[in-house]
Short mmCIF file of C-alpha atoms and ligand atoms in Angstrom, two decimals:
data_model
loop_
_atom_site.label_atom_id
_atom_site.label_comp_id
_atom_site.label_asym_id
_atom_site.label_seq_id
_atom_site.Cartn_x
_atom_site.Cartn_y
_atom_site.Cartn_z
CA MET R 13 -44.15 -5.01 13.34
CA PRO R 14 -46.80 -7.32 11.81
CA LEU R 15 -45.87 -11.00 11.84
CA ILE R 16 -47.84 -11.78 8.71
CA GLY R 17 -49.13 -9.63 5.89
CA SER R 18 -47.64 -6.48 4.44
CA SER R 19 -48.86 -3.08 3.28
CA SER R 20 -49.75 -4.62 -0.07
CA GLY R 21 -51.85 -7.22 1.68
CA ALA R 22 -49.71 -10.12 0.50
CA VAL R 23 -49.61 -12.97 3.00
CA SER R 24 -46.02 -13.98 2.40
CA GLN R 25 -43.23 -11.66 3.41
CA SER R 26 -39.96 -11.11 1.66
CA LEU R 27 -36.74 -12.20 3.34
CA GLU R 28 -35.92 -8.55 4.02
CA GLU R 29 -39.23 -8.10 5.82
CA LYS R 30 -38.64 -11.19 7.94
CA ALA R 31 -35.14 -10.01 8.76
CA GLN R 32 -36.63 -6.68 9.89
CA LEU R 33 -38.32 -8.54 12.76
CA CYS R 34 -34.91 -9.58 14.02
CA SER R 35 -33.47 -6.06 13.98
CA ALA R 36 -35.82 -4.98 16.76
CA CYS R 37 -33.60 -6.91 19.20
CA HIS R 38 -30.46 -7.92 17.31
CA GLY R 39 -29.95 -4.35 16.06
CA GLU R 40 -30.47 -2.37 12.84
CA ASN R 41 -26.69 -2.21 12.40
CA GLY R 42 -25.91 -5.54 14.03
CA VAL R 43 -25.38 -4.10 17.53
CA PRO R 44 -28.01 -5.65 19.82
CA GLN R 45 -30.14 -3.26 21.87
CA ASP R 46 -29.71 -5.27 25.07
CA PRO R 47 -26.28 -6.59 26.17
CA ALA R 48 -27.79 -10.01 26.99
CA THR R 49 -28.84 -10.39 23.34
CA PRO R 50 -26.24 -12.05 21.08
CA VAL R 51 -24.68 -10.59 17.95
CA ILE R 52 -25.97 -12.54 14.95
CA TRP R 53 -24.44 -10.40 12.17
CA GLY R 54 -21.44 -12.25 10.74
CA GLN R 55 -22.03 -15.36 12.89
CA HIS R 56 -21.54 -18.60 10.93
CA GLU R 57 -24.40 -19.80 8.77
CA GLY R 58 -24.35 -23.43 9.99
CA TYR R 59 -24.40 -22.36 13.63
CA LEU R 60 -27.17 -19.77 13.11
CA TYR R 61 -29.35 -22.36 11.42
CA ILE R 62 -28.80 -24.98 14.16
CA GLU R 63 -29.80 -22.48 16.86
CA LEU R 64 -32.95 -21.36 15.00
CA ARG R 65 -33.86 -25.02 14.43
CA ASP R 66 -33.26 -25.82 18.12
CA TYR R 67 -35.49 -22.94 19.28
CA LYS R 68 -38.17 -24.17 16.87
CA ARG R 69 -37.89 -27.77 18.13
CA GLY R 70 -37.86 -26.55 21.73
CA ASN R 71 -34.40 -28.04 22.40
CA ARG R 72 -33.17 -24.54 23.22
CA LYS R 73 -35.66 -22.53 25.23
CA ASN R 74 -36.16 -18.77 25.23
CA GLU R 75 -39.56 -17.08 25.28
CA GLN R 76 -38.64 -14.32 22.87
CA MET R 77 -36.93 -16.55 20.32
CA SER R 78 -39.57 -19.29 20.55
CA ALA R 79 -42.29 -16.77 19.72
CA ILE R 80 -40.27 -15.56 16.72
CA VAL R 81 -39.50 -18.95 15.15
CA GLU R 82 -43.02 -20.29 15.68
CA GLY R 83 -44.21 -18.44 12.59
CA LEU R 84 -41.24 -19.43 10.42
CA GLU R 85 -40.68 -22.52 8.27
CA ARG R 86 -37.44 -24.47 7.77
CA ASP R 87 -36.77 -22.64 4.49
CA ASP R 88 -37.13 -19.29 6.29
CA LEU R 89 -34.66 -20.39 8.96
CA LEU R 90 -32.13 -21.48 6.32
CA ALA R 91 -32.57 -18.21 4.40
CA LEU R 92 -32.27 -16.07 7.54
CA ALA R 93 -29.12 -17.93 8.63
CA ALA R 94 -27.54 -17.28 5.22
CA TYR R 95 -28.70 -13.64 5.27
CA PHE R 96 -27.20 -12.77 8.67
CA ALA R 97 -24.01 -14.78 8.11
CA LYS R 98 -23.18 -12.51 5.13
CA LYS R 99 -23.37 -9.33 7.22
CA PRO R 100 -20.20 -7.89 8.75
CA TRP R 101 -19.53 -8.67 12.43
CA PRO R 102 -20.13 -5.39 14.33
CA ASN R 103 -17.57 -3.85 16.67
CA LEU R 104 -19.16 -3.55 20.11
CA SER R 105 -16.10 -1.67 21.43
CA GLN R 106 -15.93 -3.80 24.56
CA PRO R 107 -12.82 -3.34 26.74
CA ARG R 108 -10.02 -5.91 26.57
CA ALA R 109 -9.85 -8.07 29.68
CA GLY R 110 -7.29 -6.99 32.29
CA SER R 111 -4.12 -9.02 32.73
CA ASP R 112 -5.44 -11.09 35.68
CA ASP R 113 -8.58 -12.10 33.80
CA THR R 114 -6.57 -12.79 30.64
CA THR R 115 -4.12 -15.08 32.45
CA HIS R 116 -6.98 -16.82 34.24
CA ALA R 117 -9.04 -17.28 31.04
CA GLU R 118 -6.09 -18.51 28.99
CA ARG R 119 -5.26 -21.09 31.65
CA VAL R 120 -8.85 -22.42 31.64
CA ALA R 121 -9.09 -22.31 27.84
CA GLY R 122 -5.81 -24.22 27.57
CA SER R 123 -6.96 -26.98 29.92
CA ALA R 124 -10.40 -27.20 28.28
CA GLN R 125 -9.02 -26.89 24.75
CA CYS R 126 -11.61 -24.27 23.78
CA PRO R 127 -9.65 -23.16 20.68
CA GLN R 128 -9.69 -26.72 19.34
CA CYS R 129 -13.31 -26.17 18.30
CA HIS R 130 -13.78 -22.40 18.41
CA LEU R 131 -10.50 -22.05 16.48
CA ASN R 132 -7.71 -19.53 16.52
CA GLY R 133 -8.79 -16.12 17.67
CA TYR R 134 -12.14 -17.71 18.64
CA LEU R 135 -13.48 -16.88 15.19
CA GLY R 136 -15.30 -20.21 14.83
CA ASP R 137 -16.40 -21.83 11.56
CA SER R 138 -19.44 -23.61 10.20
CA THR R 139 -21.33 -25.05 13.19
CA GLN R 140 -18.76 -23.87 15.78
CA PRO R 141 -19.82 -20.38 16.85
CA ARG R 142 -17.60 -17.32 16.80
CA LEU R 143 -17.04 -16.14 20.39
CA ALA R 144 -14.57 -13.27 19.82
CA GLY R 145 -16.24 -9.90 20.44
CA GLN R 146 -19.61 -11.44 21.35
CA ASN R 147 -21.67 -9.43 23.88
CA HIS R 148 -20.18 -9.89 27.36
CA ASP R 149 -23.47 -10.24 29.24
CA TYR R 150 -24.76 -12.75 26.71
CA LEU R 151 -21.57 -14.86 26.89
CA LEU R 152 -21.75 -14.93 30.67
CA LYS R 153 -25.44 -15.82 30.68
CA THR R 154 -25.26 -18.52 28.03
CA MET R 155 -22.24 -20.24 29.67
CA GLN R 156 -24.12 -20.21 33.00
CA ASP R 157 -27.16 -21.57 31.16
CA PHE R 158 -25.14 -24.44 29.64
CA ARG R 159 -23.78 -25.24 33.08
CA SER R 160 -27.16 -25.23 34.85
CA GLY R 161 -28.84 -27.09 32.00
CA ALA R 162 -31.15 -24.13 31.22
CA ARG R 163 -29.51 -24.25 27.77
CA ALA R 164 -29.75 -27.94 26.99
CA ASN R 165 -29.10 -28.13 23.26
CA ASN R 166 -25.48 -29.30 23.53
CA ASP R 167 -24.69 -31.87 26.22
CA TRP R 168 -21.02 -31.69 25.46
CA MET R 169 -20.73 -27.94 26.26
CA THR R 170 -22.78 -28.51 29.42
CA ALA R 171 -20.50 -31.31 30.64
CA LEU R 172 -17.40 -29.27 29.84
CA LEU R 173 -18.50 -26.08 31.61
CA GLN R 174 -19.71 -27.99 34.68
CA LYS R 175 -16.02 -28.62 35.42
CA TYR R 176 -15.40 -24.90 35.91
CA SER R 177 -16.26 -22.38 38.62
CA ASP R 178 -18.18 -19.09 38.49
CA ASP R 179 -14.85 -17.26 38.62
CA ASP R 180 -13.53 -19.26 35.66
CA ILE R 181 -16.62 -18.49 33.61
CA GLY R 182 -16.51 -14.82 34.60
CA ALA R 183 -12.91 -14.53 33.39
CA LEU R 184 -13.70 -16.37 30.14
CA ALA R 185 -16.65 -14.04 29.38
CA LYS R 186 -14.52 -10.90 29.89
CA TYR R 187 -11.66 -12.34 27.86
CA LEU R 188 -13.78 -13.49 24.89
CA ALA R 189 -15.87 -10.29 24.79
CA GLY R 190 -12.71 -8.17 24.66
CA LEU R 191 -11.06 -10.03 21.76
C1 HEC X 212 -37.78 -9.79 21.08
C2 HEC X 212 -36.32 -9.82 20.86
C3 HEC X 212 -35.78 -10.73 19.77
C4 HEC X 212 -36.18 -10.81 18.45
C5 HEC X 212 -37.29 -10.03 17.77
C6 HEC X 212 -35.31 -11.79 17.82
N1 HEC X 212 -34.40 -12.26 18.73
FE1 HEC X 212 -32.99 -13.70 18.37
N2 HEC X 212 -32.46 -13.65 20.35
C7 HEC X 212 -33.00 -12.82 21.31
C8 HEC X 212 -32.42 -13.14 22.60
C9 HEC X 212 -32.72 -12.44 23.92
C10 HEC X 212 -31.54 -14.24 22.38
C11 HEC X 212 -30.74 -15.02 23.44
C12 HEC X 212 -31.70 -16.07 23.98
C13 HEC X 212 -31.05 -17.15 24.80
O1 HEC X 212 -30.37 -16.83 25.77
O2 HEC X 212 -31.21 -18.33 24.41
C14 HEC X 212 -31.60 -14.53 20.95
C15 HEC X 212 -30.86 -15.54 20.33
C16 HEC X 212 -30.80 -15.74 18.96
C17 HEC X 212 -29.92 -16.68 18.30
C18 HEC X 212 -28.86 -17.55 18.97
C19 HEC X 212 -27.52 -16.86 18.81
C20 HEC X 212 -26.37 -17.53 19.49
O3 HEC X 212 -25.26 -16.95 19.50
O4 HEC X 212 -26.54 -18.64 20.00
C21 HEC X 212 -30.17 -16.59 16.96
C22 HEC X 212 -29.51 -17.37 15.86
C23 HEC X 212 -31.21 -15.60 16.79
N3 HEC X 212 -31.56 -15.10 18.02
C24 HEC X 212 -31.72 -15.21 15.56
C25 HEC X 212 -32.83 -14.37 15.40
C26 HEC X 212 -33.48 -14.11 14.14
C27 HEC X 212 -33.02 -14.68 12.80
C28 HEC X 212 -34.54 -13.29 14.39
C29 HEC X 212 -35.59 -12.79 13.42
C30 HEC X 212 -36.29 -13.81 12.65
C31 HEC X 212 -34.52 -13.00 15.83
N4 HEC X 212 -33.47 -13.68 16.40
C32 HEC X 212 -35.40 -12.17 16.48
C33 HEC X 212 -33.94 -11.83 21.10
C34 HEC X 212 -34.65 -11.64 19.93
C1 HEC X 213 -15.40 -30.17 21.17
C2 HEC X 213 -15.65 -28.85 20.63
C3 HEC X 213 -15.80 -27.68 21.61
C4 HEC X 213 -14.96 -27.31 22.63
C5 HEC X 213 -13.66 -27.96 23.09
C6 HEC X 213 -15.56 -26.12 23.22
N1 HEC X 213 -16.70 -25.79 22.55
FE1 HEC X 213 -17.92 -24.22 22.97
N2 HEC X 213 -19.23 -24.85 21.57
C7 HEC X 213 -19.04 -25.90 20.70
C8 HEC X 213 -20.21 -26.05 19.85
C9 HEC X 213 -20.39 -27.08 18.74
C10 HEC X 213 -21.12 -25.04 20.24
C11 HEC X 213 -22.51 -24.79 19.68
C12 HEC X 213 -23.48 -25.60 20.51
C13 HEC X 213 -24.91 -25.44 20.02
O1 HEC X 213 -25.27 -26.05 19.02
O2 HEC X 213 -25.64 -24.68 20.62
C14 HEC X 213 -20.47 -24.30 21.31
C15 HEC X 213 -21.03 -23.20 21.94
C16 HEC X 213 -20.36 -22.36 22.81
C17 HEC X 213 -20.86 -21.10 23.31
C18 HEC X 213 -22.18 -20.45 22.95
C19 HEC X 213 -21.96 -19.42 21.84
C20 HEC X 213 -23.22 -18.67 21.50
O3 HEC X 213 -23.16 -17.83 20.59
O4 HEC X 213 -24.26 -18.92 22.12
C21 HEC X 213 -19.90 -20.59 24.16
C22 HEC X 213 -19.96 -19.28 24.90
C23 HEC X 213 -18.82 -21.54 24.17
N3 HEC X 213 -19.11 -22.60 23.36
C24 HEC X 213 -17.66 -21.39 24.92
C25 HEC X 213 -16.67 -22.35 25.02
C26 HEC X 213 -15.56 -22.25 25.93
C27 HEC X 213 -15.27 -21.06 26.84
C28 HEC X 213 -14.82 -23.41 25.78
C29 HEC X 213 -13.62 -23.85 26.62
C30 HEC X 213 -13.84 -23.79 28.08
C31 HEC X 213 -15.48 -24.20 24.76
N4 HEC X 213 -16.59 -23.53 24.33
C32 HEC X 213 -15.02 -25.43 24.28
C33 HEC X 213 -17.93 -26.72 20.66
C34 HEC X 213 -16.89 -26.71 21.56
#
């Protein structure tokens, strides 16, 4: 997929063409190819934009995403966030968490007040991301990354998750993925 230029030789690409670049990993139909890649279809516009901006600023680090946003301007990031937010959230058909994991996750979520920000059903809004039905492996990885500081674009989430164990985070990932 060329990063610049098109078959007509024009230097600027349409929004559709830019969005095509994303489908290679985030999925043609919104289902990511790799389970450690997040769903972006139907995620909230404000949140999508903040993440793209943070990758571009280097506040959130990921080799693949950094390479992608390098060639994009702020207007592109805003347009792409709006574009993907309008798509339907895909059904990844992940299993519901078992009763032990559910009880464990609900206990942690209650003490940490996760639904206060991620809202009922973990559907999120605006700059609070949807977590329900997100890819399990991605949820696990990104919560571990917040905790270790590898994902350092939100100090508050880092401080919160540092209070919890690997087992707690494992149960939360299974629970949220299966919603
Ligand atoms: C080469 C594969 C690849 C391509 C191409 C790609 N992404 Fe990503 N994207 C990823 C991976 C992997 C992550 C998770 C990285 C991490 O853990 O920080 C990610 C994360 C994201 C996130 C953060 C989502 C969240 O829930 O926090 C957004 C937003 C995003 N990508 C948007 C895009 C857009 C828009 C494009 C096209 C312009 C794109 N990506 C192209 C692989 C890719
Ligand atoms: C005070 C509000 C608040 C609370 C409480 C909160 N979060 Fe968050 N959470 C956020 C915000 C805001 C973000 C987006 C951070 C960013 O900009 O990257 C986020 C991001 C996340 C992400 C990353 C989503 C993605 O797509 O990458 C996960 C996973 C997450 N939170 C899980 C939890 C869990 C589990 C709890 C409870 C243990 C929790 N959060 C409690 C506000 C909150």
